[in-house]
Coordinates of C-alpha atoms in Angstrom, one line a residue:
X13 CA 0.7 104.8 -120.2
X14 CA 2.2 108.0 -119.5
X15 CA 2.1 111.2 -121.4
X16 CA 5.7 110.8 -122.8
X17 CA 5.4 107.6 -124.0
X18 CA 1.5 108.7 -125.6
X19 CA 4.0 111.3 -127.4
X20 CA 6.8 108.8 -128.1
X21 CA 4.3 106.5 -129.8
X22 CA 1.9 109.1 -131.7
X23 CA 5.2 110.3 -133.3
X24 CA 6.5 106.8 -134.7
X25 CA 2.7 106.2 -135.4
X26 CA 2.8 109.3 -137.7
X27 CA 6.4 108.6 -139.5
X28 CA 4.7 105.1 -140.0
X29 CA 1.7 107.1 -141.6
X30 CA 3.4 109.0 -143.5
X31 CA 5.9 106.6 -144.9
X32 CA 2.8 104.3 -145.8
X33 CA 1.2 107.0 -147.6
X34 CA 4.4 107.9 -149.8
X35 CA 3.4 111.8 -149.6
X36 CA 6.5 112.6 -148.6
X37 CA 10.2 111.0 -149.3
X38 CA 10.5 107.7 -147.0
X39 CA 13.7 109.4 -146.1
X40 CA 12.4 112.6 -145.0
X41 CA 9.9 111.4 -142.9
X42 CA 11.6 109.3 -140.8
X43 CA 13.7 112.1 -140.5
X44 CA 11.5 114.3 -139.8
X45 CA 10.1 112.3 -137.0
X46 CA 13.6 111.7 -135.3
X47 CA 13.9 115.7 -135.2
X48 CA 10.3 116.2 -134.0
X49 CA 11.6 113.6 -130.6
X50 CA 14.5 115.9 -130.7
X51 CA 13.1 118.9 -130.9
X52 CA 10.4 118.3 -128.2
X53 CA 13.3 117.2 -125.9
X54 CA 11.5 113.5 -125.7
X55 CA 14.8 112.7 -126.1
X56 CA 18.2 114.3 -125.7
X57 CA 20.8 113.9 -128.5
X58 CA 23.4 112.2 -127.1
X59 CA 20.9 109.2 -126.3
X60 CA 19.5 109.6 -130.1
X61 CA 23.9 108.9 -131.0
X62 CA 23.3 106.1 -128.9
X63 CA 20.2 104.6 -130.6
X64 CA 21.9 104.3 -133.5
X65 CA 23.2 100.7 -135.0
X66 CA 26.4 102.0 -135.8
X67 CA 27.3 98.2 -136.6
X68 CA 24.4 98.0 -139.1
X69 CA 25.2 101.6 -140.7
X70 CA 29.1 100.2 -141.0
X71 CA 28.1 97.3 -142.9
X72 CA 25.9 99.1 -145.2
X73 CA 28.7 101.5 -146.1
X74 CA 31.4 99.0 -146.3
X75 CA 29.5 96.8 -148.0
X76 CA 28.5 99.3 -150.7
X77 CA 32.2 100.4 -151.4
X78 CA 33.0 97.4 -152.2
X79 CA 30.1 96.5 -154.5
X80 CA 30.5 99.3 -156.2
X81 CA 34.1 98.7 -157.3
X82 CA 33.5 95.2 -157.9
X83 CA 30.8 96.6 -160.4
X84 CA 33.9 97.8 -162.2
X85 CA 35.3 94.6 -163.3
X86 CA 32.7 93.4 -165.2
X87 CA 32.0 90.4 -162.4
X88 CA 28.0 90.7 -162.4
X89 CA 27.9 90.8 -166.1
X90 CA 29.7 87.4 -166.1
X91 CA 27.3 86.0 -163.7
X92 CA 24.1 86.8 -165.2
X93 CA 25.3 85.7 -168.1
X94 CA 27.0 82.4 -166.6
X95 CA 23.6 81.8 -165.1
X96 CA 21.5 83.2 -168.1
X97 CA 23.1 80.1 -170.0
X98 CA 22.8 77.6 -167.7
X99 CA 19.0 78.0 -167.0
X100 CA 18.6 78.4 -171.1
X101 CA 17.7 81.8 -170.8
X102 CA 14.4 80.7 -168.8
X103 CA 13.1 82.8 -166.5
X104 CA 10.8 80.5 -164.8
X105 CA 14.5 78.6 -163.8
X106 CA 16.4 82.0 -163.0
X107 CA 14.0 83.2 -160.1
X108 CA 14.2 79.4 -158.6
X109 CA 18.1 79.8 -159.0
X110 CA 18.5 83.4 -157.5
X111 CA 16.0 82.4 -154.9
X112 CA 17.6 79.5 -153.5
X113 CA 21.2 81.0 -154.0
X114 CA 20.4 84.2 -152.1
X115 CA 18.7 81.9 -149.4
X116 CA 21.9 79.9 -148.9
X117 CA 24.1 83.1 -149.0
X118 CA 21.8 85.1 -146.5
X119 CA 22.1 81.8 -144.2
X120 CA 26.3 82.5 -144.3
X121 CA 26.3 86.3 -144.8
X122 CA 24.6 89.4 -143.3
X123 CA 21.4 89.9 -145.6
X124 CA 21.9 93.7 -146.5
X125 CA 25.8 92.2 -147.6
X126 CA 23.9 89.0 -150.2
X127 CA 21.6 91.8 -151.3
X128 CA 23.8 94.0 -152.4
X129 CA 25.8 91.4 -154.5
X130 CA 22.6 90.1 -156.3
X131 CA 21.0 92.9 -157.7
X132 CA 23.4 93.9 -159.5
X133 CA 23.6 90.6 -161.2
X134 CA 19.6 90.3 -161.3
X135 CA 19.4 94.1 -163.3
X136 CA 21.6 92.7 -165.6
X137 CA 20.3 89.9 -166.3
X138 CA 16.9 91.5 -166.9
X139 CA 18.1 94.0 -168.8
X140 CA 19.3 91.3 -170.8
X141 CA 16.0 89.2 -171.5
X142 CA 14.3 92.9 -171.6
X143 CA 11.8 91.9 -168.6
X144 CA 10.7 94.0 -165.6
X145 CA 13.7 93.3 -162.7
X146 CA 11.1 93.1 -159.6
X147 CA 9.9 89.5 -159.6
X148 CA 14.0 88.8 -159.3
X149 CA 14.2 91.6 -156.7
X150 CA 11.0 90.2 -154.8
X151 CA 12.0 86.6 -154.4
X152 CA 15.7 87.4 -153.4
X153 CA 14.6 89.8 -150.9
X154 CA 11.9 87.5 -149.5
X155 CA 14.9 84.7 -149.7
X156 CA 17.6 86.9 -147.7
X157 CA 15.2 87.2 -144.6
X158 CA 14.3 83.3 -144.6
X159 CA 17.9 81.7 -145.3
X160 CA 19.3 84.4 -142.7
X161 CA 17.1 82.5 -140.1
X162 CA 18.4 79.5 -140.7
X163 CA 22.0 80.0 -138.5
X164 CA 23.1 81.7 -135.9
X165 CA 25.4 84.4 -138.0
X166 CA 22.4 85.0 -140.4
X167 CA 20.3 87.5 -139.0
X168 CA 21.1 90.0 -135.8
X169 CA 18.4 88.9 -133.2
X170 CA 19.7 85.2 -134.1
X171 CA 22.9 86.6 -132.9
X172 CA 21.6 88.4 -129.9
X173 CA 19.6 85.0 -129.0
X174 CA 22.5 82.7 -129.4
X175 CA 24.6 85.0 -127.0
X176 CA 22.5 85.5 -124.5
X177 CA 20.9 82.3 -124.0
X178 CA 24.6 79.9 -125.0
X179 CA 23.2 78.3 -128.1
X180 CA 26.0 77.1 -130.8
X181 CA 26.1 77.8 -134.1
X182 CA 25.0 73.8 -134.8
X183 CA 22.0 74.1 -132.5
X184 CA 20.5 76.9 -134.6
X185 CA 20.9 74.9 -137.9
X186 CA 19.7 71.5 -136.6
X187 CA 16.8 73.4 -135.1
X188 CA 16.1 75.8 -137.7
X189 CA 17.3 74.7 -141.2
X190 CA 14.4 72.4 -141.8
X191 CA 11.4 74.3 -141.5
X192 CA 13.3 77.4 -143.1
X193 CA 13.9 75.0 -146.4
X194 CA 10.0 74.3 -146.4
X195 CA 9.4 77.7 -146.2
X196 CA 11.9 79.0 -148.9
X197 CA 10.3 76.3 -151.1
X198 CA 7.1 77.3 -150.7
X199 CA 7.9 80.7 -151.0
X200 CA 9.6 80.3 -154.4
X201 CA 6.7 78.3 -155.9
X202 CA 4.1 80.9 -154.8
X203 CA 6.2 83.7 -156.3
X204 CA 6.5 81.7 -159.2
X205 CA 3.0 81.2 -160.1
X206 CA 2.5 84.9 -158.4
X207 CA 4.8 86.5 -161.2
X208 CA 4.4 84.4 -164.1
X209 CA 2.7 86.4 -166.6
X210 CA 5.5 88.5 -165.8
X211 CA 8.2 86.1 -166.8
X212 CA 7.6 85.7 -170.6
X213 CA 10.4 85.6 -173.2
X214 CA 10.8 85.8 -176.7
X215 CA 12.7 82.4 -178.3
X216 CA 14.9 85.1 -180.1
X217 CA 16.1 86.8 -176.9
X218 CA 17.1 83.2 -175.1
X219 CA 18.7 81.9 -178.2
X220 CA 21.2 85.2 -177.9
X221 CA 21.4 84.7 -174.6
X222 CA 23.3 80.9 -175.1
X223 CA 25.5 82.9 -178.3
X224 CA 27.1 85.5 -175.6
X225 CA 30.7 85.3 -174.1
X226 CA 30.6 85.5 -170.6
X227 CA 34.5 85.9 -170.4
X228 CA 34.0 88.9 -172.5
X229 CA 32.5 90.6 -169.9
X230 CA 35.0 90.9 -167.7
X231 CA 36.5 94.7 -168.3
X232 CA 39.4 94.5 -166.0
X233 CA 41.0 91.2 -164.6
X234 CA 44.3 93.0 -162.2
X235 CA 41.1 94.8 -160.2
X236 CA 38.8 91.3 -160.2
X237 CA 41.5 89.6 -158.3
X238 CA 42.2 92.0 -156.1
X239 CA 38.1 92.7 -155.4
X240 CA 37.8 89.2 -154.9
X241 CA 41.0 88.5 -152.4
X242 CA 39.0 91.7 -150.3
X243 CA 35.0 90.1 -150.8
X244 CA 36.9 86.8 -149.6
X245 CA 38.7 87.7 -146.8
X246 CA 35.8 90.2 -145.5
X247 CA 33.5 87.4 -145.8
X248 CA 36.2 85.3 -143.8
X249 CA 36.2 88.0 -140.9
X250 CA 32.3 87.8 -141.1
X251 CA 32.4 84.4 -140.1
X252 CA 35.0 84.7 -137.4
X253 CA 34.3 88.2 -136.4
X254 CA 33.2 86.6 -132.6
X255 CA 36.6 84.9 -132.6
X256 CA 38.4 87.8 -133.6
X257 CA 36.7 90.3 -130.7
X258 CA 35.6 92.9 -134.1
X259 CA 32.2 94.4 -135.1
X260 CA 30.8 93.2 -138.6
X261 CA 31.0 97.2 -139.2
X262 CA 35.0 97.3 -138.6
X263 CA 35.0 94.2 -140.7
X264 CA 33.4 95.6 -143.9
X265 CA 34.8 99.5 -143.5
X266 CA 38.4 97.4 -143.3
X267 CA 37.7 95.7 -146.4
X268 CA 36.2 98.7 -147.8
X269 CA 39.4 101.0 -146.7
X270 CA 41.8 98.5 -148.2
X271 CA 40.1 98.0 -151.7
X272 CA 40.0 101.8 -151.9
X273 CA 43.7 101.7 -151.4
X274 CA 44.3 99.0 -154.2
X275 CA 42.0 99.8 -156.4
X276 CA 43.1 103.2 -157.8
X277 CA 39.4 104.2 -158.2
X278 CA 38.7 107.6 -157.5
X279 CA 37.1 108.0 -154.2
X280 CA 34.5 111.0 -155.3
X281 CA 33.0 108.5 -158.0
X282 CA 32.3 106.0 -155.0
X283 CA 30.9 108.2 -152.8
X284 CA 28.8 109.2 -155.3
X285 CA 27.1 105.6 -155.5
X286 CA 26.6 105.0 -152.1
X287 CA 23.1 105.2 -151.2
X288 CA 22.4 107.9 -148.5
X289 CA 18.9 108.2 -148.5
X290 CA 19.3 104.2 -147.2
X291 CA 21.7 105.1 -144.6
X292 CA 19.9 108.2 -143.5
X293 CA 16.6 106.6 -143.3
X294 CA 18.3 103.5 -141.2
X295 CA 19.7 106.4 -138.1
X296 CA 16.4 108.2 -138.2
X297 CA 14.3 105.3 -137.6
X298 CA 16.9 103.9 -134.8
X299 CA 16.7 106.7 -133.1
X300 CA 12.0 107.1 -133.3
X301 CA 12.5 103.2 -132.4
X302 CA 15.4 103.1 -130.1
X303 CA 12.9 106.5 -128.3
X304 CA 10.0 103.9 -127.7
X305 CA 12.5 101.7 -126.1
X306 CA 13.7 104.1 -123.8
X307 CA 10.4 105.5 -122.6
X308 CA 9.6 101.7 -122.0
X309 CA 6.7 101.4 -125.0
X310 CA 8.2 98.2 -126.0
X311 CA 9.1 96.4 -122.9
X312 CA 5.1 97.4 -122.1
X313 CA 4.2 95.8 -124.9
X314 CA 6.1 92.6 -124.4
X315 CA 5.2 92.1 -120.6
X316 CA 1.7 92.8 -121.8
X317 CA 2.3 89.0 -124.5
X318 CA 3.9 87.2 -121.9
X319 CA 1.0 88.5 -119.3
X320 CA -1.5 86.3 -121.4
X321 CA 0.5 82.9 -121.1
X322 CA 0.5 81.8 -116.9
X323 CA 3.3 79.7 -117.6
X324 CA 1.9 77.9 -120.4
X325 CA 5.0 76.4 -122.6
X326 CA 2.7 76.3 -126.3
X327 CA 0.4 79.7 -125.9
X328 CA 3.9 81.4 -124.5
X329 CA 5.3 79.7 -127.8
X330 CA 2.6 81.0 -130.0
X331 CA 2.2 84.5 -128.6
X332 CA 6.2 85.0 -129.1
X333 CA 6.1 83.7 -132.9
X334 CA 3.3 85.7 -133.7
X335 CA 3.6 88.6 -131.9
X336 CA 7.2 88.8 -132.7
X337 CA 6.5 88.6 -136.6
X338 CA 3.7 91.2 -136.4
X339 CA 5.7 93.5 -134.3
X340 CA 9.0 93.0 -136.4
X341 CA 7.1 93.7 -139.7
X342 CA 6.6 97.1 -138.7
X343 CA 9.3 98.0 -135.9
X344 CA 13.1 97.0 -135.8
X345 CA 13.2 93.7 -134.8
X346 CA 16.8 94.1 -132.8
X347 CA 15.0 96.4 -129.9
X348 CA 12.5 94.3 -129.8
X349 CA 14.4 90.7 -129.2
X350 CA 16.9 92.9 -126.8
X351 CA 13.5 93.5 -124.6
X352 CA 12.3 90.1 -125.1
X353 CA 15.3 88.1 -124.1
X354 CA 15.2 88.9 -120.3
X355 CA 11.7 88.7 -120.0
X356 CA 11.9 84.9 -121.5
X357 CA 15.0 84.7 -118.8
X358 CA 12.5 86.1 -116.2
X359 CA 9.6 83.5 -117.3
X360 CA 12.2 79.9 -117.4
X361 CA 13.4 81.2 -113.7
X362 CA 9.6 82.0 -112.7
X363 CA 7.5 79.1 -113.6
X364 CA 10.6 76.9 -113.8
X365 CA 9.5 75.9 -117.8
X366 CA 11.9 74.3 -120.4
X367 CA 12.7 77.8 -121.9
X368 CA 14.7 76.3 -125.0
X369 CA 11.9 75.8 -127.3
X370 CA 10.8 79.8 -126.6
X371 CA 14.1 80.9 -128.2
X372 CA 13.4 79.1 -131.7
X373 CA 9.9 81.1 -131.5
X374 CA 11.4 84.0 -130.7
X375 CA 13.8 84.0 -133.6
X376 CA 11.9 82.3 -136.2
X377 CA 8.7 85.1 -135.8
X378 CA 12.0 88.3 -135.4
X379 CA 13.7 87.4 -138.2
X380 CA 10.6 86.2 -140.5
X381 CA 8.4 88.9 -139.4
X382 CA 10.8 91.0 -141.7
X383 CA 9.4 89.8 -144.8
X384 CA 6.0 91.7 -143.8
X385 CA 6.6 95.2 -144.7
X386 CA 9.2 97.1 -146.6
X387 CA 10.8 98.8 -143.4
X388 CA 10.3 95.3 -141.1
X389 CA 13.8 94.6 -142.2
X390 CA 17.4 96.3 -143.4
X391 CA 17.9 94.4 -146.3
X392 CA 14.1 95.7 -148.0
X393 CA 15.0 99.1 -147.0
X394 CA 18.6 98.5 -148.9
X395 CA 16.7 96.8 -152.1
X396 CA 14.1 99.5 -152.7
X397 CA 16.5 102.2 -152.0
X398 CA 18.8 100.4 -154.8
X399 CA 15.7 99.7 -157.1
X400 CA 14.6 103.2 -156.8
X401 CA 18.1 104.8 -158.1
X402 CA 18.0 102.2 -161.0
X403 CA 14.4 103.4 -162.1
X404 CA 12.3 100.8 -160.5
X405 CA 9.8 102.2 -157.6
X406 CA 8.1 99.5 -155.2
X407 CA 6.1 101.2 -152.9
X408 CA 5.2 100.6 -149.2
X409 CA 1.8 98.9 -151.0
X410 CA 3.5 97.1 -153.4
X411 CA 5.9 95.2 -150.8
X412 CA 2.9 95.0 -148.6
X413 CA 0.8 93.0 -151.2
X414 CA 3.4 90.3 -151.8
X415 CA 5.6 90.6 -148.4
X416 CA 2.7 90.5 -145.9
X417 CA 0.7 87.5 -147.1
X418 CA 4.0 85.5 -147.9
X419 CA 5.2 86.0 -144.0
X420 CA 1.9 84.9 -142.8
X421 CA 2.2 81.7 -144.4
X422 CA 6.3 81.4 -143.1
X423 CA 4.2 82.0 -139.6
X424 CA 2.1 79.2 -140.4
X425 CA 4.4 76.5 -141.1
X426 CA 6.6 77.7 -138.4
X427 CA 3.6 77.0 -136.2
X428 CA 2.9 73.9 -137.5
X429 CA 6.5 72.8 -136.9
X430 CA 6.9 74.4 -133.1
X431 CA 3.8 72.9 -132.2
X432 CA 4.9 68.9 -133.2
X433 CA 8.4 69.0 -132.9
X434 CA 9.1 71.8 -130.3
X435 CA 6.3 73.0 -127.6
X436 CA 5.4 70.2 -126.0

């Protein structure tokens, strides 16, 4: 290891520290170690612009535009009441119900995009049977990175994988979708009996609950249609952005643009609500992470897990899975599956192994590994961000307690599953 990338990796190492500790603003110190690379001249800064996920920041901001009007209408109001009503008010039902509704959304739509149309409904909804929000907040999030693994639009290194190595939207579901619904199960239940002293409410509170109006909620119909023609057709692109040659970012600025438009909402009072702290902490830590890929920390790293296998198909399977989740609970898993994908390429055209089963490895411990630690993936960073400006603080040690143990256990299963079904 040479001196720059000792320097490249003691700097992330401290930002990591620092974040942990919660001494300083999460914000700041990701910040501050982007300028520190910067400033040091590890890095010049037109290659820091370059680091950045402009397709990631896009989304974010498009997609919280548009939330934010849609908050206008009265929409999420009407759907925590609508589901309120339906599971009686229990909230025992409702964190089943947003669990396995945000897994099936994450599995269609980006994650960052189903998070930011559920909490809005979950704070409500609390708010309404006068309980703490973050058991809600907890599942969903945990929910968003699991269903996202499930299909090949769901999560970016599923993406990146299916690109690179030709694998169809249908192969990802058939191969993925059924040990991601064992593992969303399981992952509800846990929470479940992890939160339920939490979850207690009085008979007086669900009994109002069934008396309210959920059509009374709605403040302003003319805007709800035209919020929901934009949420539709933006959705629509996000399916068939491949198709269509655009970035997910063009997508959901366009939408964004256009419901500005239409909307008549002032554009200062939007602005307002987006959160920048998120979008700032999301460029500083592409460029720290996207400075380790340069200086070739992470393709050391990788060579280093596929150095241990000597062509063997289940160790090679393992040592992706796990190392992928460890790695991607605490770096961004899209630098990461960009190193590994030519270094699996490299391994199928060396040893002349049936590569196919190392892909589902690969993207099962990426896109799980998220659920580790509140930066190992965008949509956490997104939910605390948005918890934190509503009043609700979950630190790095919070998420850690629940996130960590929960995507050990997703690792688990998937191992049990790749090892009788897939690496042999």
């Amino acid at each position: 290891m040479n001196l720059v990338q000792i320097i490249s990796l003691a700097v992330f190492l401290a930002t990591f520290v620092l974040i942990v500790s919660e001494k300083i603003n999460r914000t700041v110190a990701a910040m501050l170690g982007a300028m520190v690379l910067l400033i040091i001249k590890i890095i010049s800064q037109e290659n820091a612009i370059e680091f950045i996920d402009y397709t990631t920041v896009g989304v974010l901001v498009g997609m919280m535009i548009i939330v934010s009007i849609i908050k206008r209408t009265g929409l999420f109001q009407y759907l925590a009441i609508k589901m309120a009503k339906l599971s009686k008010g229990d909230p025992m039902k409702i964190i089943i119900v947003f669990g396995i509704m945000t897994a099936i959304l994450s599995a269609f739509l980006d994650n960052v995009t189903t998070i930011l149309l559920m909490i809005p409904v979950t704070l409500v909804i609390s708010k309404l049977l006068k309980i703490n929000p973050i058991p809600f907040i907890m599942v969903e999030v945990l929910s968003s990175n699991i269903g996202g693994t499930a299909t090949l639009i769901g999560d970016p290194p599923n993406i990146m994988i299916g690109s690179e190595a030709g694998i169809g939207f249908l192969d990802f579901i058939v191969n993925l979708s059924p040990v991601v619904i064992i593992i969303l199960i399981s992952t509800v239940y846990i929470m479940r009996l992890i939160y339920k002293n939490d979850l207690k409410v009085e008979e007086k509170l669900k009994n109002e609950i069934m008396k309210l109006d959920e059509y009374s909620a709605i403040t302003d119909k003319v805007l709800l249609t035209k919020s929901l023609i934009v949420l539709a057709l933006v959705i629509l692109g996000f399916f068939m952005h491949e198709h269509l040659g655009y970035e997910s970012s063009t997508i959901a600025l366009s939408g964004a643009t256009i419901l500005l438009l239409i909307s008549g909402v002032e554009l200062d009072e939007i602005l307002v609500e987006i959160e920048w702290p998120t979008i700032f902490f999301f460029i500083a830590l592409f460029t720290i992470v996207g400075t380790l890929e340069e200086v070739g920390v992470i393709s050391m790293m990788a060579k280093i897990i596929v150095g241990f296998t000597k062509g063997n198909l289940l160790l090679t399977g393992l040592i992706i899975l796990w190392a992928s989740a460890i790695l991607s609970a605490f770096l961004d898993n899209i630098p990461f599956v960009a190193t590994m994908i030519p270094l699996i390429k490299g391994m199928g055209a060396m040893s002349g192994m049936n590569i196919m089963p190392l892909w589902w490895a690969l993207s099962l411990g990426a896109c799980l590994g998220g659920n580790g630690t509140l930066i190992g993936a965008s949509a956490n960073v997104v939910t605390v961000g948005i918890m934190e400006k509503e009043g609700y603080k979950i630190t790095f040690k919070d998420f850690l307690r629940i996130g960590f143990p929960m995507m050990i256990l997703s690792i688990v299963i998937s191992t049990i599953y790749l090892v009788l079904f897939k690496l042999h």
